[in-house]
Amino acid sequence: YPHPNWIPPSQSPPVFLSHGTQDDVVPIQASRKLAASFQRIDVVIETFFFKGGHEIPEEIMPTIKERLSKWFI
């Protein structure tokens, strides 16, 4: 969860944020709030919402690898 008054640093690297729409540990609204915080300061952010819970599903691994290669290598 983002802290109530947290502001992301303006010199932030790109952000890839994934979240399960059925997460019963961390509400999806927390990710939406984080994404909005980064968008407000024009940080590159990509969100990936998937049908699932509190997990990182295998099928999004190619997307994560591609973003890491694109942004950092």
Coordinates of C-alpha atoms in Angstrom, one line a residue:
Y1 CA 0.0 0.0 0.0
P2 CA 1.3 3.5 -0.7
H3 CA 1.7 5.6 2.4
P4 CA -1.0 8.3 2.6
N5 CA 1.4 11.3 1.8
W6 CA 3.9 9.4 -0.3
I7 CA 5.1 11.0 -3.5
P8 CA 7.2 9.0 -5.9
P9 CA 10.6 10.6 -6.8
S10 CA 10.7 12.6 -10.0
Q11 CA 13.8 10.7 -11.1
S12 CA 12.2 7.3 -11.0
P13 CA 13.0 4.6 -13.5
P14 CA 10.1 3.1 -15.5
V15 CA 7.7 1.1 -13.5
F16 CA 5.9 -2.2 -14.4
L17 CA 3.0 -2.8 -12.0
S18 CA 1.0 -6.0 -12.1
H19 CA -1.9 -6.9 -9.9
G20 CA -4.6 -9.6 -9.7
T21 CA -8.1 -8.4 -9.9
Q22 CA -9.1 -10.9 -7.3
D23 CA -6.3 -10.3 -4.8
D24 CA -7.6 -10.8 -1.3
V25 CA -4.3 -9.6 0.4
V26 CA -3.7 -6.2 -1.3
P27 CA -6.7 -4.5 -2.8
I28 CA -6.4 -3.6 -6.5
Q29 CA -7.2 0.0 -5.6
A30 CA -3.7 0.2 -4.0
S31 CA -2.1 -0.5 -7.3
R32 CA -4.4 2.0 -9.1
K33 CA -3.4 4.6 -6.5
L34 CA 0.3 3.9 -7.0
A35 CA -0.1 4.1 -10.8
A36 CA -1.9 7.4 -10.6
S37 CA 0.9 8.8 -8.3
F38 CA 3.5 8.0 -11.0
Q39 CA 1.4 9.3 -13.8
R40 CA 1.0 12.6 -12.1
I41 CA 4.7 13.2 -12.3
D42 CA 5.1 11.8 -15.8
V43 CA 7.1 8.6 -14.8
V44 CA 6.8 5.9 -17.4
I45 CA 4.5 3.3 -15.9
E46 CA 2.8 0.2 -17.4
T47 CA 0.1 -1.5 -15.5
F48 CA -1.0 -5.1 -16.1
F49 CA -4.1 -6.3 -14.3
F50 CA -4.9 -10.0 -14.6
K51 CA -7.6 -12.3 -13.5
G52 CA -6.1 -13.9 -10.4
G53 CA -5.1 -13.3 -6.8
H54 CA -2.0 -12.4 -4.9
E55 CA 0.5 -14.0 -7.2
I56 CA 2.7 -13.5 -10.2
P57 CA 1.3 -15.8 -12.9
E58 CA 3.7 -17.6 -15.2
E59 CA 2.0 -16.2 -18.3
I60 CA 3.1 -12.6 -17.6
M61 CA 6.8 -13.5 -17.3
P62 CA 7.5 -12.9 -21.0
T63 CA 5.9 -9.4 -20.6
I64 CA 8.1 -8.6 -17.6
K65 CA 11.2 -9.9 -19.3
E66 CA 10.5 -7.8 -22.4
R67 CA 10.0 -4.6 -20.4
L68 CA 13.2 -5.2 -18.4
S69 CA 15.1 -5.6 -21.6
K70 CA 13.5 -2.6 -23.2
W71 CA 13.9 -0.3 -20.3
F72 CA 17.2 -1.4 -18.7
I73 CA 19.4 -3.3 -21.2

